[in-house]
Amino acid sequence: MSFYIASSPHAHQRRTTSQLMRIVALAMIPGIIAQWYFFGWGVLLQIGLAVATAYAAEALCLQARERSAFGGLRDNTALVTALLLAVSIPPLAPWWVIVIGVAFSIVVVKHLYGGVGQNLFNPAMAGYVVLLISFPVQMTSWLPPIELAGSHPSLWESIHIMLFQYSTAGYSVEQLRMVETGALLDAVVMATPLDHIRSDLSQGMTLSESLRAPIFAGIAGLGWQWVNLAYLAGGLVLLQQRVIQWHIPVSILATLALCAGIGSVIAPDTLPGLDIHLLSGATMLGAFFIATDPVSAATSNRGRLVYGALIALLVYLIRSFGGYPDAVAFAVLLANLCVPIIDKYTKPTTYGHGSAARRDTKQASSSSKGGN
């Protein structure tokens, strides 16, 4: 009879990394469908290119490290990294943008740190930040959502634009926006609702004036609120399946809501309210799919609460006073740097070694000395 070493009795679910990552990928499907509907075929094309690049880079790195490429590819971590990065960039960005971003995430952020479970930073967000800093024009070239544009390029047109940055009729992405939306609408529709608000405020407009733009005919920007709600639905599936714990997403959303509420009371003409912060940009994607990365996040329950609150605070400060309209990637990376100190001061007390136990030990020691 062989002796089998299993996980501790309190670990009720023995899911493998491959199974967990597969559930995460499936939970992203509602958000991906919403993005495809509102922003066109480029979303799916970016995902396909990202996944192919991720698996190729993963296989090459595993071979270089003399590891089994087939066994390493089955853990699905490269798949999740590719999906997170692909849905974060503009759908019609040049093909080489996603290739560079995914290759950097897999090769540099993941494997140069030792592979699965060893990375200090979230690979997808590190790749996103590299792309945003290196190629700011390409990374901010979003088309308006379908509700404003009326239609988006066909599948073949999207492929042509991604390959050559021109449609078959010879229009660039910027010209295509004007053709699709008209010059007047193009003048008021920015890359995202958050970017539109930032641009208007920098020109001296008030928040209420900025919110009159056509893109804000919905709750928090046409299309964007539905994308966020779709990722919220996927995040609830992750919670229901116990793939993630509630501490990080709840801490992020509660802290961000608190900051937005205070800001809208203090400066209602310059600081957006709850709906804008919670349902625009990458808020729900970041709260449920990015910040909850088990490798780069805090480990204890108290630590996760602090970690999530720190991310939300950084997101709010960068969105409100920083140089970028959305701040999820920067906030997550900065919080990743703080994880060691967060874990140090929030680690659970070992049974029998708490303050009460130490006090009882000192009292017992004093009593024995007094008796002697």
PDB file of N, CA, C and O in Angstrom, residues 104 109 119-130 133 290-291 293 296 307 310-311 314-315 318 327-340:
ATOM      1  N   PHE A 104       6.281  40.012 -24.533  1.00  0.00           N
ATOM      2  CA  PHE A 104       6.920  40.594 -23.351  1.00  0.00           C
ATOM      3  C   PHE A 104       6.345  39.989 -22.075  1.00  0.00           C
ATOM      4  O   PHE A 104       7.085  39.657 -21.135  1.00  0.00           O
ATOM      5  N   VAL A 109       8.199  38.890 -18.221  1.00  0.00           N
ATOM      6  CA  VAL A 109       7.539  39.002 -16.916  1.00  0.00           C
ATOM      7  C   VAL A 109       7.309  37.637 -16.281  1.00  0.00           C
ATOM      8  O   VAL A 109       7.379  37.493 -15.062  1.00  0.00           O
ATOM      9  N   ASN A 119       6.373  34.909 -10.825  1.00  0.00           N
ATOM     10  CA  ASN A 119       6.392  36.283 -11.341  1.00  0.00           C
ATOM     11  C   ASN A 119       6.015  37.284 -10.246  1.00  0.00           C
ATOM     12  O   ASN A 119       5.074  37.072  -9.474  1.00  0.00           O
ATOM     13  N   LEU A 120       6.748  38.368 -10.200  1.00  0.00           N
ATOM     14  CA  LEU A 120       6.475  39.426  -9.228  1.00  0.00           C
ATOM     15  C   LEU A 120       5.284  40.276  -9.646  1.00  0.00           C
ATOM     16  O   LEU A 120       4.481  40.695  -8.811  1.00  0.00           O
ATOM     17  N   PHE A 121       5.165  40.528 -10.946  1.00  0.00           N
ATOM     18  CA  PHE A 121       4.108  41.393 -11.474  1.00  0.00           C
ATOM     19  C   PHE A 121       3.064  40.568 -12.225  1.00  0.00           C
ATOM     20  O   PHE A 121       3.342  39.457 -12.684  1.00  0.00           O
ATOM     21  N   ASN A 122       1.886  41.146 -12.358  1.00  0.00           N
ATOM     22  CA  ASN A 122       0.868  40.543 -13.204  1.00  0.00           C
ATOM     23  C   ASN A 122       1.347  40.625 -14.657  1.00  0.00           C
ATOM     24  O   ASN A 122       1.554  41.722 -15.177  1.00  0.00           O
ATOM     25  N   PRO A 123       1.549  39.496 -15.335  1.00  0.00           N
ATOM     26  CA  PRO A 123       2.140  39.525 -16.684  1.00  0.00           C
ATOM     27  C   PRO A 123       1.346  40.347 -17.689  1.00  0.00           C
ATOM     28  O   PRO A 123       1.921  41.126 -18.458  1.00  0.00           O
ATOM     29  N   ALA A 124       0.022  40.191 -17.697  1.00  0.00           N
ATOM     30  CA  ALA A 124      -0.789  40.912 -18.680  1.00  0.00           C
ATOM     31  C   ALA A 124      -0.716  42.414 -18.478  1.00  0.00           C
ATOM     32  O   ALA A 124      -0.596  43.185 -19.448  1.00  0.00           O
ATOM     33  N   MET A 125      -0.761  42.876 -17.230  1.00  0.00           N
ATOM     34  CA  MET A 125      -0.729  44.305 -16.980  1.00  0.00           C
ATOM     35  C   MET A 125       0.655  44.899 -17.229  1.00  0.00           C
ATOM     36  O   MET A 125       0.784  46.045 -17.648  1.00  0.00           O
ATOM     37  N   ALA A 126       1.703  44.122 -16.963  1.00  0.00           N
ATOM     38  CA  ALA A 126       3.047  44.606 -17.287  1.00  0.00           C
ATOM     39  C   ALA A 126       3.194  44.778 -18.798  1.00  0.00           C
ATOM     40  O   ALA A 126       3.749  45.781 -19.268  1.00  0.00           O
ATOM     41  N   GLY A 127       2.670  43.820 -19.562  1.00  0.00           N
ATOM     42  CA  GLY A 127       2.703  43.956 -21.017  1.00  0.00           C
ATOM     43  C   GLY A 127       1.883  45.129 -21.502  1.00  0.00           C
ATOM     44  O   GLY A 127       2.286  45.848 -22.426  1.00  0.00           O
ATOM     45  N   TYR A 128       0.728  45.366 -20.877  1.00  0.00           N
ATOM     46  CA  TYR A 128      -0.118  46.492 -21.264  1.00  0.00           C
ATOM     47  C   TYR A 128       0.580  47.824 -21.026  1.00  0.00           C
ATOM     48  O   TYR A 128       0.539  48.725 -21.871  1.00  0.00           O
ATOM     49  N   VAL A 129       1.223  47.963 -19.872  1.00  0.00           N
ATOM     50  CA  VAL A 129       1.906  49.220 -19.551  1.00  0.00           C
ATOM     51  C   VAL A 129       3.060  49.466 -20.521  1.00  0.00           C
ATOM     52  O   VAL A 129       3.273  50.603 -20.967  1.00  0.00           O
ATOM     53  N   VAL A 130       3.794  48.420 -20.868  1.00  0.00           N
ATOM     54  CA  VAL A 130       4.881  48.570 -21.853  1.00  0.00           C
ATOM     55  C   VAL A 130       4.321  49.069 -23.178  1.00  0.00           C
ATOM     56  O   VAL A 130       4.892  49.974 -23.818  1.00  0.00           O
ATOM     57  N   ILE A 133       3.089  52.843 -22.891  1.00  0.00           N
ATOM     58  CA  ILE A 133       4.185  53.810 -22.850  1.00  0.00           C
ATOM     59  C   ILE A 133       4.924  53.866 -24.181  1.00  0.00           C
ATOM     60  O   ILE A 133       5.337  54.932 -24.640  1.00  0.00           O
ATOM     61  N   ILE A 290      -8.094  40.613 -12.955  1.00  0.00           N
ATOM     62  CA  ILE A 290      -6.697  41.028 -12.986  1.00  0.00           C
ATOM     63  C   ILE A 290      -6.105  41.090 -11.587  1.00  0.00           C
ATOM     64  O   ILE A 290      -5.073  40.452 -11.307  1.00  0.00           O
ATOM     65  N   ALA A 291      -6.732  41.834 -10.703  1.00  0.00           N
ATOM     66  CA  ALA A 291      -6.186  42.006  -9.354  1.00  0.00           C
ATOM     67  C   ALA A 291      -6.192  40.717  -8.554  1.00  0.00           C
ATOM     68  O   ALA A 291      -5.431  40.571  -7.589  1.00  0.00           O
ATOM     69  N   ASP A 293      -5.190  37.807  -9.410  1.00  0.00           N
ATOM     70  CA  ASP A 293      -4.119  36.876  -9.793  1.00  0.00           C
ATOM     71  C   ASP A 293      -3.477  36.306  -8.522  1.00  0.00           C
ATOM     72  O   ASP A 293      -2.924  37.054  -7.717  1.00  0.00           O
ATOM     73  N   SER A 296       0.612  37.189  -7.897  1.00  0.00           N
ATOM     74  CA  SER A 296       1.112  38.537  -7.621  1.00  0.00           C
ATOM     75  C   SER A 296       0.296  39.292  -6.587  1.00  0.00           C
ATOM     76  O   SER A 296       0.646  40.411  -6.223  1.00  0.00           O
ATOM     77  N   TYR A 307      -4.737  45.074   0.055  1.00  0.00           N
ATOM     78  CA  TYR A 307      -4.268  45.084  -1.337  1.00  0.00           C
ATOM     79  C   TYR A 307      -5.333  45.665  -2.267  1.00  0.00           C
ATOM     80  O   TYR A 307      -5.048  46.533  -3.110  1.00  0.00           O
ATOM     81  N   LEU A 310      -5.789  49.408  -1.671  1.00  0.00           N
ATOM     82  CA  LEU A 310      -4.669  50.163  -2.245  1.00  0.00           C
ATOM     83  C   LEU A 310      -4.843  50.328  -3.753  1.00  0.00           C
ATOM     84  O   LEU A 310      -4.626  51.419  -4.297  1.00  0.00           O
ATOM     85  N   ILE A 311      -5.248  49.266  -4.431  1.00  0.00           N
ATOM     86  CA  ILE A 311      -5.473  49.354  -5.878  1.00  0.00           C
ATOM     87  C   ILE A 311      -6.564  50.376  -6.187  1.00  0.00           C
ATOM     88  O   ILE A 311      -6.413  51.223  -7.082  1.00  0.00           O
ATOM     89  N   LEU A 314      -5.330  53.945  -5.666  1.00  0.00           N
ATOM     90  CA  LEU A 314      -4.428  54.350  -6.748  1.00  0.00           C
ATOM     91  C   LEU A 314      -5.202  54.606  -8.040  1.00  0.00           C
ATOM     92  O   LEU A 314      -4.908  55.557  -8.772  1.00  0.00           O
ATOM     93  N   VAL A 315      -6.171  53.755  -8.332  1.00  0.00           N
ATOM     94  CA  VAL A 315      -7.004  53.957  -9.523  1.00  0.00           C
ATOM     95  C   VAL A 315      -7.697  55.313  -9.466  1.00  0.00           C
ATOM     96  O   VAL A 315      -7.688  56.079 -10.444  1.00  0.00           O
ATOM     97  N   ILE A 318      -5.079  58.273  -9.793  1.00  0.00           N
ATOM     98  CA  ILE A 318      -4.525  58.428 -11.142  1.00  0.00           C
ATOM     99  C   ILE A 318      -5.595  58.902 -12.108  1.00  0.00           C
ATOM    100  O   ILE A 318      -5.350  59.776 -12.957  1.00  0.00           O
ATOM    101  N   ALA A 327      -6.493  53.692 -15.005  1.00  0.00           N
ATOM    102  CA  ALA A 327      -5.308  53.480 -14.184  1.00  0.00           C
ATOM    103  C   ALA A 327      -5.211  52.082 -13.612  1.00  0.00           C
ATOM    104  O   ALA A 327      -4.367  51.823 -12.761  1.00  0.00           O
ATOM    105  N   VAL A 328      -6.041  51.155 -14.071  1.00  0.00           N
ATOM    106  CA  VAL A 328      -6.074  49.830 -13.468  1.00  0.00           C
ATOM    107  C   VAL A 328      -4.717  49.139 -13.591  1.00  0.00           C
ATOM    108  O   VAL A 328      -4.208  48.565 -12.619  1.00  0.00           O
ATOM    109  N   ALA A 329      -4.121  49.186 -14.769  1.00  0.00           N
ATOM    110  CA  ALA A 329      -2.843  48.488 -14.965  1.00  0.00           C
ATOM    111  C   ALA A 329      -1.748  49.068 -14.068  1.00  0.00           C
ATOM    112  O   ALA A 329      -1.008  48.318 -13.412  1.00  0.00           O
ATOM    113  N   PHE A 330      -1.637  50.387 -14.032  1.00  0.00           N
ATOM    114  CA  PHE A 330      -0.614  51.016 -13.191  1.00  0.00           C
ATOM    115  C   PHE A 330      -0.869  50.723 -11.716  1.00  0.00           C
ATOM    116  O   PHE A 330       0.060  50.440 -10.958  1.00  0.00           O
ATOM    117  N   ALA A 331      -2.123  50.788 -11.298  1.00  0.00           N
ATOM    118  CA  ALA A 331      -2.462  50.546  -9.892  1.00  0.00           C
ATOM    119  C   ALA A 331      -2.127  49.116  -9.488  1.00  0.00           C
ATOM    120  O   ALA A 331      -1.586  48.874  -8.396  1.00  0.00           O
ATOM    121  N   VAL A 332      -2.427  48.152 -10.353  1.00  0.00           N
ATOM    122  CA  VAL A 332      -2.133  46.752 -10.039  1.00  0.00           C
ATOM    123  C   VAL A 332      -0.631  46.525  -9.928  1.00  0.00           C
ATOM    124  O   VAL A 332      -0.155  45.848  -9.005  1.00  0.00           O
ATOM    125  N   LEU A 333       0.146  47.083 -10.839  1.00  0.00           N
ATOM    126  CA  LEU A 333       1.592  46.892 -10.796  1.00  0.00           C
ATOM    127  C   LEU A 333       2.210  47.543  -9.552  1.00  0.00           C
ATOM    128  O   LEU A 333       3.107  46.967  -8.918  1.00  0.00           O
ATOM    129  N   LEU A 334       1.747  48.731  -9.202  1.00  0.00           N
ATOM    130  CA  LEU A 334       2.253  49.387  -7.991  1.00  0.00           C
ATOM    131  C   LEU A 334       1.871  48.590  -6.746  1.00  0.00           C
ATOM    132  O   LEU A 334       2.664  48.468  -5.802  1.00  0.00           O
ATOM    133  N   ALA A 335       0.656  48.040  -6.735  1.00  0.00           N
ATOM    134  CA  ALA A 335       0.245  47.224  -5.593  1.00  0.00           C
ATOM    135  C   ALA A 335       1.038  45.922  -5.539  1.00  0.00           C
ATOM    136  O   ALA A 335       1.322  45.417  -4.442  1.00  0.00           O
ATOM    137  N   ASN A 336       1.400  45.367  -6.711  1.00  0.00           N
ATOM    138  CA  ASN A 336       2.247  44.177  -6.720  1.00  0.00           C
ATOM    139  C   ASN A 336       3.561  44.416  -5.998  1.00  0.00           C
ATOM    140  O   ASN A 336       4.067  43.536  -5.278  1.00  0.00           O
ATOM    141  N   LEU A 337       4.115  45.614  -6.165  1.00  0.00           N
ATOM    142  CA  LEU A 337       5.360  45.953  -5.474  1.00  0.00           C
ATOM    143  C   LEU A 337       5.188  45.980  -3.961  1.00  0.00           C
ATOM    144  O   LEU A 337       6.142  45.732  -3.214  1.00  0.00           O
ATOM    145  N   CYS A 338       3.988  46.287  -3.513  1.00  0.00           N
ATOM    146  CA  CYS A 338       3.732  46.414  -2.075  1.00  0.00           C
ATOM    147  C   CYS A 338       3.312  45.107  -1.421  1.00  0.00           C
ATOM    148  O   CYS A 338       3.126  45.072  -0.190  1.00  0.00           O
ATOM    149  N   VAL A 339       3.123  44.055  -2.198  1.00  0.00           N
ATOM    150  CA  VAL A 339       2.645  42.787  -1.647  1.00  0.00           C
ATOM    151  C   VAL A 339       3.536  42.245  -0.540  1.00  0.00           C
ATOM    152  O   VAL A 339       3.034  41.794   0.498  1.00  0.00           O
ATOM    153  N   PRO A 340       4.883  42.247  -0.683  1.00  0.00           N
ATOM    154  CA  PRO A 340       5.702  41.707   0.419  1.00  0.00           C
ATOM    155  C   PRO A 340       5.479  42.416   1.743  1.00  0.00           C
ATOM    156  O   PRO A 340       5.375  41.764   2.791  1.00  0.00           O
TER     157      PRO A 340
END
